[in-house]
Tab-separated table of C-alpha atoms and ligand atoms in Angstrom:
chain	number	residue	atom	x	y	z
A	1	MET	CA	44.543	269.954	240.945
A	2	LEU	CA	48.226	270.483	240.428
A	3	ARG	CA	48.726	270.375	244.199
A	4	LYS	CA	46.851	267.099	244.422
A	5	LYS	CA	48.926	265.614	241.602
A	6	LEU	CA	52.173	266.749	243.226
A	7	LEU	CA	51.077	265.247	246.520
A	8	ALA	CA	50.330	261.959	244.786
A	9	ILE	CA	53.795	261.932	243.201
A	10	VAL	CA	55.460	262.754	246.528
A	11	CYS	CA	53.517	259.992	248.266
A	12	ALA	CA	54.387	257.447	245.591
A	13	GLY	CA	58.044	258.452	245.843
A	14	ALA	CA	58.035	258.092	249.624
A	15	LEU	CA	56.429	254.694	249.297
A	16	ILE	CA	59.041	253.483	246.838
A	17	SER	CA	61.973	254.686	248.945
A	18	ALA	CA	60.441	253.269	252.135
A	19	THR	CA	59.975	249.901	250.420
A	20	ALA	CA	63.526	249.993	249.092
A	21	ALA	CA	64.867	250.799	252.577
A	22	VAL	CA	62.954	247.862	254.046
A	23	LEU	CA	64.280	245.525	251.371
A	24	ALA	CA	67.852	246.754	251.789
A	25	ALA	CA	67.861	246.766	255.576
A	26	PRO	CA	65.409	244.506	257.335
A	27	THR	CA	65.865	245.098	261.036
A	28	GLN	CA	65.812	241.905	263.065
A	29	THR	CA	64.800	241.920	266.687
A	30	MET	CA	66.261	239.532	269.240
A	31	LYS	CA	65.723	239.063	272.940
A	32	SER	CA	68.403	240.140	275.386
A	33	GLU	CA	68.728	240.716	279.119
A	34	ALA	CA	68.806	244.502	278.711
A	35	GLY	CA	65.773	244.616	276.387
A	36	THR	CA	64.911	243.872	272.777
A	37	LEU	CA	67.914	244.093	270.449
A	38	GLU	CA	67.496	245.772	267.091
A	39	VAL	CA	69.973	244.411	264.566
A	40	THR	CA	70.154	246.217	261.211
A	41	PRO	CA	72.507	245.366	258.351
A	42	VAL	CA	74.181	248.584	257.172
A	43	VAL	CA	76.161	246.960	254.362
A	44	THR	CA	76.376	243.400	253.082
A	45	GLY	CA	78.740	241.929	250.496
A	46	LEU	CA	81.930	242.672	252.433
A	47	GLU	CA	84.609	240.035	251.881
A	48	HIS	CA	85.864	238.837	255.275
A	49	PRO	CA	85.759	242.301	256.894
A	50	TRP	CA	88.222	242.541	259.801
A	51	ALA	CA	88.053	245.984	261.360
A	52	LEU	CA	86.425	249.377	261.169
A	53	ALA	CA	87.276	252.916	262.215
A	54	PHE	CA	84.816	255.818	262.314
A	55	LEU	CA	85.864	259.053	260.656
A	56	PRO	CA	85.373	262.314	262.583
A	57	ASP	CA	82.309	263.235	260.483
A	58	GLY	CA	80.483	260.622	262.574
A	59	LYS	CA	78.734	259.321	259.467
A	60	SER	CA	81.288	257.228	257.669
A	61	MET	CA	83.922	254.676	258.481
A	62	LEU	CA	86.858	252.834	256.979
A	63	VAL	CA	86.464	249.066	256.813
A	64	THR	CA	89.227	246.554	256.076
A	65	GLU	CA	88.578	243.356	254.132
A	66	ARG	CA	91.092	240.587	254.836
A	67	PRO	CA	91.896	239.827	251.162
A	68	GLY	CA	93.414	243.320	250.981
A	69	ASN	CA	90.831	246.017	250.386
A	70	LEU	CA	90.092	249.126	252.395
A	71	ARG	CA	86.679	250.675	251.759
A	72	LEU	CA	84.669	253.642	252.894
A	73	VAL	CA	81.207	252.825	254.244
A	74	THR	CA	78.597	255.441	255.087
A	75	ALA	CA	76.149	255.015	257.944
A	76	ASP	CA	73.312	255.016	255.385
A	77	GLY	CA	74.829	252.008	253.662
A	78	LYS	CA	76.937	253.233	250.740
A	79	LEU	CA	80.034	251.167	250.026
A	80	SER	CA	82.947	252.711	248.097
A	81	ALA	CA	85.306	251.080	245.633
A	82	PRO	CA	88.560	249.876	247.246
A	83	LEU	CA	90.851	252.783	248.141
A	84	ASN	CA	94.111	253.108	246.228
A	85	GLY	CA	97.487	253.227	247.955
A	86	VAL	CA	96.923	250.308	250.320
A	87	PRO	CA	99.956	247.979	250.625
A	88	THR	CA	100.005	244.538	249.058
A	89	VAL	CA	99.060	242.063	251.736
A	90	TRP	CA	99.841	238.370	252.189
A	91	ALA	CA	96.293	237.009	252.095
A	92	LYS	CA	96.499	233.406	253.190
A	93	GLY	CA	95.098	231.543	256.202
A	94	GLN	CA	94.534	234.173	258.888
A	95	GLY	CA	96.767	236.623	257.013
A	96	GLY	CA	95.720	239.659	255.030
A	97	LEU	CA	94.611	243.206	255.734
A	98	LEU	CA	93.779	243.356	259.437
A	99	ASP	CA	93.235	246.360	261.714
A	100	VAL	CA	92.630	250.020	260.874
A	101	ALA	CA	93.009	252.983	263.230
A	102	LEU	CA	93.010	256.735	262.788
A	103	SER	CA	95.716	259.019	264.080
A	104	PRO	CA	94.697	260.795	267.309
A	105	ASP	CA	95.424	263.980	265.297
A	106	PHE	CA	93.466	262.774	262.257
A	107	LYS	CA	91.691	266.113	261.738
A	108	GLN	CA	95.091	267.720	261.191
A	109	ASP	CA	97.243	264.947	259.686
A	110	ARG	CA	94.623	262.615	258.049
A	111	MET	CA	96.853	259.615	258.878
A	112	VAL	CA	95.337	256.139	258.645
A	113	TYR	CA	97.179	253.216	260.274
A	114	LEU	CA	96.852	249.668	258.978
A	115	SER	CA	98.119	246.345	260.272
A	116	TYR	CA	98.473	243.454	257.860
A	117	ALA	CA	100.311	240.255	257.031
A	118	GLU	CA	103.365	240.944	254.885
A	119	GLY	CA	105.078	238.257	252.840
A	120	GLY	CA	108.702	237.951	251.840
A	121	GLY	CA	110.005	235.767	254.634
A	122	GLU	CA	112.269	232.787	254.041
A	123	GLY	CA	110.270	229.855	252.641
A	124	ASN	CA	107.326	232.117	251.712
A	125	LYS	CA	106.594	232.892	255.343
A	126	ALA	CA	104.877	236.064	256.519
A	127	GLY	CA	104.829	238.395	259.487
A	128	THR	CA	102.709	241.262	260.750
A	129	ALA	CA	103.513	244.762	259.534
A	130	VAL	CA	102.092	248.160	260.434
A	131	GLY	CA	102.139	251.254	258.257
A	132	ARG	CA	100.414	254.545	257.727
A	133	GLY	CA	99.246	256.726	254.865
A	134	ARG	CA	97.394	260.018	254.470
A	135	LEU	CA	93.722	259.791	253.464
A	136	SER	CA	93.239	261.912	250.333
A	137	GLU	CA	90.660	264.708	250.459
A	138	ASP	CA	88.472	262.840	247.951
A	139	MET	CA	88.622	259.760	250.240
A	140	ALA	CA	89.721	257.587	247.305
A	141	ALA	CA	93.299	256.796	248.336
A	142	LEU	CA	95.949	256.546	251.015
A	143	LYS	CA	98.901	258.716	250.012
A	144	ASP	CA	102.585	258.039	250.720
A	145	PHE	CA	102.006	254.820	252.639
A	146	GLN	CA	105.021	253.955	254.788
A	147	VAL	CA	105.765	250.884	256.902
A	148	ILE	CA	106.578	251.803	260.524
A	149	LEU	CA	106.881	248.336	262.120
A	150	ARG	CA	107.768	244.859	260.862
A	151	GLN	CA	107.648	241.554	262.678
A	152	GLU	CA	111.069	240.058	261.983
A	153	PRO	CA	111.908	237.296	261.347
A	154	LYS	CA	108.724	236.395	259.464
A	155	LEU	CA	107.683	232.986	260.755
A	156	SER	CA	104.028	232.450	259.851
A	157	VAL	CA	102.746	229.969	257.307
A	158	GLY	CA	99.270	231.436	257.795
A	159	ASN	CA	98.536	231.573	261.515
A	160	HIS	CA	98.636	233.982	264.459
A	161	PHE	CA	99.353	237.484	263.199
A	162	GLY	CA	97.304	239.245	265.889
A	163	SER	CA	96.799	242.194	265.465
A	164	ARG	CA	95.186	245.315	266.841
A	165	LEU	CA	96.247	248.946	266.857
A	166	VAL	CA	95.445	251.092	269.891
A	167	PHE	CA	96.557	254.652	270.667
A	168	ASP	CA	96.715	255.537	274.338
A	169	ARG	CA	95.908	258.911	275.921
A	170	ASP	CA	99.500	260.094	275.477
A	171	GLY	CA	99.546	259.278	271.757
A	172	TYR	CA	101.697	256.133	271.925
A	173	LEU	CA	100.723	253.401	269.487
A	174	PHE	CA	100.318	249.877	270.885
A	175	VAL	CA	100.323	246.925	268.480
A	176	THR	CA	99.356	243.396	269.512
A	177	LEU	CA	101.392	240.769	267.656
A	178	GLY	CA	100.702	237.036	267.341
A	179	GLU	CA	103.438	234.421	267.787
A	180	ASN	CA	103.019	233.160	264.211
A	181	ASN	CA	102.088	229.747	265.665
A	182	ASP	CA	105.729	229.314	266.711
A	183	ARG	CA	105.090	228.979	270.446
A	184	PRO	CA	108.517	229.464	272.080
A	185	THR	CA	109.071	232.753	270.233
A	186	ALA	CA	106.534	234.441	272.553
A	187	GLN	CA	109.226	234.208	275.266
A	188	ASP	CA	112.125	235.315	272.997
A	189	LEU	CA	112.875	238.970	273.592
A	190	ASP	CA	114.945	239.201	270.406
A	191	LYS	CA	111.816	238.679	268.287
A	192	LEU	CA	108.526	240.498	267.837
A	193	GLN	CA	106.403	237.327	267.839
A	194	GLY	CA	103.866	237.061	270.671
A	195	LYS	CA	104.353	240.610	271.941
A	196	VAL	CA	102.596	243.852	272.603
A	197	VAL	CA	104.801	246.666	271.338
A	198	ARG	CA	104.721	250.386	272.056
A	199	ILE	CA	105.976	252.857	269.479
A	200	HIS	CA	105.695	256.493	268.525
A	201	PRO	CA	103.280	257.163	265.640
A	202	ASP	CA	106.248	257.353	263.227
A	203	GLY	CA	107.529	253.930	264.357
A	204	THR	CA	110.422	255.161	266.472
A	205	VAL	CA	110.948	253.645	269.920
A	206	PRO	CA	110.058	255.612	273.067
A	207	LYS	CA	113.114	255.965	275.303
A	208	ASP	CA	111.176	254.800	278.363
A	209	ASN	CA	110.125	251.413	276.928
A	210	PRO	CA	110.986	248.662	279.432
A	211	PHE	CA	113.734	246.863	277.485
A	212	VAL	CA	115.486	249.803	275.838
A	213	GLY	CA	119.265	249.446	275.926
A	214	GLN	CA	119.372	245.709	276.663
A	215	ALA	CA	121.522	243.554	274.370
A	216	ASN	CA	119.697	241.250	271.924
A	217	VAL	CA	116.307	242.562	272.969
A	218	ARG	CA	113.834	244.354	270.704
A	219	PRO	CA	113.276	247.784	272.239
A	220	GLU	CA	109.734	248.036	270.844
A	221	ILE	CA	108.538	245.357	273.303
A	222	TRP	CA	106.100	246.517	276.001
A	223	SER	CA	104.897	243.066	277.142
A	224	TYR	CA	105.510	239.458	276.071
A	225	GLY	CA	104.178	235.911	276.334
A	226	GLN	CA	101.145	236.631	274.128
A	227	ARG	CA	99.713	233.951	271.826
A	228	ASN	CA	97.333	235.388	269.233
A	229	PRO	CA	95.912	238.707	270.400
A	230	GLN	CA	93.111	239.636	268.007
A	231	GLY	CA	91.391	242.120	270.286
A	232	ALA	CA	92.496	245.203	272.199
A	233	ALA	CA	91.001	248.465	273.381
A	234	LEU	CA	91.802	251.330	275.707
A	235	ASN	CA	89.733	251.355	278.899
A	236	PRO	CA	87.973	254.747	278.613
A	237	TRP	CA	87.629	255.134	282.385
A	238	ASN	CA	91.273	254.766	283.392
A	239	GLY	CA	93.333	254.680	280.181
A	240	THR	CA	94.706	251.143	280.663
A	241	LEU	CA	95.267	248.845	277.696
A	242	TRP	CA	93.081	245.752	277.622
A	243	GLU	CA	93.931	242.909	275.288
A	244	ASN	CA	92.303	239.588	274.490
A	245	GLU	CA	93.851	236.540	272.893
A	246	HIS	CA	93.028	233.095	271.636
A	247	GLY	CA	94.087	230.212	273.795
A	248	PRO	CA	94.852	226.931	272.016
A	249	ARG	CA	92.029	224.427	272.733
A	250	GLY	CA	90.566	226.263	275.726
A	251	GLY	CA	91.995	229.184	277.627
A	252	ASP	CA	90.969	232.316	275.729
A	253	GLU	CA	92.074	235.264	277.856
A	254	ILE	CA	91.528	238.910	278.678
A	255	ASN	CA	94.670	240.604	279.967
A	256	ILE	CA	95.272	244.096	281.307
A	257	ILE	CA	98.616	244.933	279.782
A	258	GLU	CA	101.324	246.328	282.034
A	259	ARG	CA	104.785	247.557	281.214
A	260	GLY	CA	107.443	244.832	280.883
A	261	LYS	CA	105.265	241.949	282.112
A	262	ASN	CA	105.265	238.335	280.911
A	263	TYR	CA	101.763	237.077	280.092
A	264	GLY	CA	102.836	233.467	280.124
A	265	TRP	CA	102.383	231.795	276.750
A	266	PRO	CA	103.397	229.015	276.211
A	267	LEU	CA	104.640	228.345	279.756
A	268	ALA	CA	101.296	229.093	281.373
A	269	THR	CA	97.946	228.312	279.744
A	270	HIS	CA	94.471	227.069	280.597
A	271	GLY	CA	94.312	225.285	277.237
A	272	ILE	CA	95.691	222.193	275.562
A	273	ASN	CA	96.745	221.409	271.995
A	274	TYR	CA	94.103	220.909	269.302
A	275	SER	CA	95.327	217.295	269.170
A	276	GLY	CA	94.118	216.816	272.755
A	277	LEU	CA	97.693	216.553	274.088
A	278	PRO	CA	99.199	219.083	276.512
A	279	ILE	CA	101.168	222.084	275.229
A	280	PRO	CA	104.777	220.766	275.406
A	281	GLU	CA	106.208	223.903	277.053
A	282	ALA	CA	103.339	224.377	279.525
A	283	ARG	CA	104.028	224.026	283.236
A	284	GLY	CA	100.487	224.732	284.387
A	285	ASP	CA	97.788	227.354	284.272
A	286	THR	CA	99.591	229.537	286.822
A	287	VAL	CA	103.353	229.910	286.615
A	288	GLU	CA	105.533	232.065	288.821
A	289	GLY	CA	106.905	235.116	287.081
A	290	THR	CA	104.009	235.285	284.648
A	291	VAL	CA	100.795	237.262	284.867
A	292	SER	CA	97.670	235.088	285.054
A	293	PRO	CA	94.814	236.102	282.780
A	294	HIS	CA	92.550	238.819	284.134
A	295	HIS	CA	89.664	236.700	282.857
A	296	VAL	CA	89.743	233.289	281.193
A	297	TRP	CA	87.326	231.076	279.255
A	298	GLU	CA	88.016	227.370	279.742
A	299	LYS	CA	86.077	226.702	276.513
A	300	SER	CA	87.320	229.002	273.730
A	301	PRO	CA	84.749	231.330	272.168
A	302	GLY	CA	87.467	232.447	269.665
A	303	LEU	CA	87.815	236.068	270.798
A	304	SER	CA	88.349	238.970	268.416
A	305	GLY	CA	87.557	242.715	268.388
A	306	MET	CA	86.714	244.363	271.718
A	307	ALA	CA	84.875	247.549	272.677
A	308	PHE	CA	84.169	249.299	275.961
A	309	TYR	CA	80.719	250.859	276.116
A	310	ASP	CA	80.649	254.368	277.579
A	311	ALA	CA	77.924	256.051	275.495
A	312	ASP	CA	74.726	257.617	276.862
A	313	GLN	CA	72.522	256.035	274.188
A	314	PHE	CA	71.819	252.743	275.977
A	315	LYS	CA	72.121	253.165	279.735
A	316	ALA	CA	71.738	249.424	280.367
A	317	TRP	CA	75.081	248.809	278.596
A	318	GLN	CA	77.122	251.501	280.314
A	319	GLY	CA	80.308	250.114	281.801
A	320	ASN	CA	80.103	246.914	279.755
A	321	VAL	CA	82.676	245.349	277.441
A	322	PHE	CA	81.656	243.707	274.157
A	323	ILE	CA	83.842	241.126	272.383
A	324	GLY	CA	83.274	239.402	269.049
A	325	ALA	CA	83.460	235.602	269.112
A	326	LEU	CA	84.433	233.745	265.949
A	327	VAL	CA	84.057	230.110	266.951
A	328	SER	CA	80.924	230.386	269.067
A	329	GLN	CA	79.497	232.948	266.590
A	330	GLU	CA	78.262	235.405	269.196
A	331	LEU	CA	78.781	238.853	270.589
A	332	ILE	CA	79.909	238.551	274.206
A	333	ARG	CA	78.686	241.173	276.686
A	334	LEU	CA	80.542	241.425	279.998
A	335	GLU	CA	79.459	243.200	283.183
A	336	PHE	CA	81.958	244.337	285.794
A	337	GLN	CA	82.387	245.244	289.417
A	338	GLY	CA	85.438	247.457	289.250
A	339	ASP	CA	87.678	245.562	286.829
A	340	LYS	CA	86.305	242.138	287.743
A	341	VAL	CA	83.993	240.320	285.328
A	342	VAL	CA	80.825	239.413	287.245
A	343	HIS	CA	78.391	238.483	284.473
A	344	GLU	CA	78.447	237.354	280.866
A	345	GLU	CA	75.726	237.345	278.215
A	346	ARG	CA	75.965	235.964	274.662
A	347	LEU	CA	74.207	237.998	271.952
A	348	LEU	CA	73.545	237.680	268.188
A	349	GLY	CA	73.740	233.876	268.159
A	350	GLU	CA	70.663	233.935	265.894
A	351	LEU	CA	72.807	235.385	263.081
A	352	LYS	CA	75.002	232.255	263.030
A	353	LYS	CA	77.982	234.359	261.873
A	354	ARG	CA	81.582	234.669	263.000
A	355	ILE	CA	81.740	238.028	264.820
A	356	ARG	CA	85.075	239.636	263.959
A	357	ASP	CA	84.899	243.170	265.284
A	358	VAL	CA	82.744	245.407	267.423
A	359	ARG	CA	83.029	249.166	267.923
A	360	GLN	CA	80.937	251.784	269.639
A	361	GLY	CA	79.744	254.283	267.056
A	362	PRO	CA	79.541	258.049	267.613
A	363	ASP	CA	75.741	257.602	267.836
A	364	GLY	CA	76.117	255.172	270.755
A	365	TYR	CA	75.076	252.130	268.700
A	366	LEU	CA	77.352	249.107	268.385
A	367	TYR	CA	78.781	248.370	264.944
A	368	VAL	CA	79.586	244.731	264.342
A	369	LEU	CA	81.427	243.005	261.468
A	370	THR	CA	80.866	239.390	260.478
A	371	ASP	CA	83.877	237.489	259.179
A	372	GLU	CA	82.262	235.712	256.250
A	373	GLU	CA	82.787	235.376	252.501
A	374	ASP	CA	79.624	237.522	252.256
A	375	GLY	CA	80.287	239.500	255.411
A	376	ALA	CA	78.205	242.339	256.766
A	377	LEU	CA	78.312	245.412	258.942
A	378	TYR	CA	75.467	245.451	261.461
A	379	LYS	CA	74.197	248.306	263.600
A	380	VAL	CA	73.056	246.971	266.964
A	381	GLY	CA	70.986	248.820	269.548
A	382	LEU	CA	68.243	248.350	272.109
A	383	LYS	CA	64.608	249.059	271.219
B	401	CA	CA1	98.468	234.310	279.188
């Protein structure tokens, strides 16, 4: 009798929790070339989430929200209060709290790196800054946050901050920096607008950077001629740095970033001004002395976060690159022969959301953030 009663209680409990799980996380299915997609919201109610970084426990991640909050999210859908110790950000236009990355030695040093728009420029202008702080043991705060890089002068009234943070295999930190919508600065080597920079984790400059020792040149610069690079990732098969950036009207690009090279903006572009007029500085889509895009979209999807897929979980995706698209509201999937893009598929269009970031999780699923007032983290896999 007692056993029967207990069983009834257990069954009722299971039913309630199963119902709750269904209500909290209805999995949508969508067709795709590699099979049926399963798209499950992990967390909703995120305010313009921008980036995520998995913690080594494999079960939780840090998520940035552009207005200035950093939160802990667990894979089973728990969302923490904002962490303390995060710097004040300049949240306006495209500005705010942007990328998050963990130190390659996170298990030892617990360092969390953030990129964000920082105010204080002349005429209330802002620039991109990068800093780091130690994640407290109780996961509630970043301790002793210190700025390690500042875009100076600060020239943005709300546009083109970049920015992504990528550590390479040797532990150097690469930061992609927008040109603050001040086009010619991308070619000025005395400024950090429109650049990819390479620094040590403490912000000091590696002695073998390409422009070290030159007069009136910022030694942090690794490459230049970038416009607004909002995506970057390390190619897991050969360690090269891949970056993507927004063209103006047309001409979104993927670039493979090489030491000291000029990636062209605004001298070379496949795009035109939003007004429909040509870019005043542009001399064509291919200009001598500049590196042409590795891959270009004549119609801009509005590229953002980028992830290489090298997990075993979904064999059909191995060797692919995924990129979030803000304007076209899709997740782009690219297939390659060697480095060359040979096929493109657009996913998640049914969501009708701006896709801001995509990362491969430790479980081999894709984790996708939507850049919305009521933004969400989705787990995406194949059935
Ligand atoms: Ca370019």
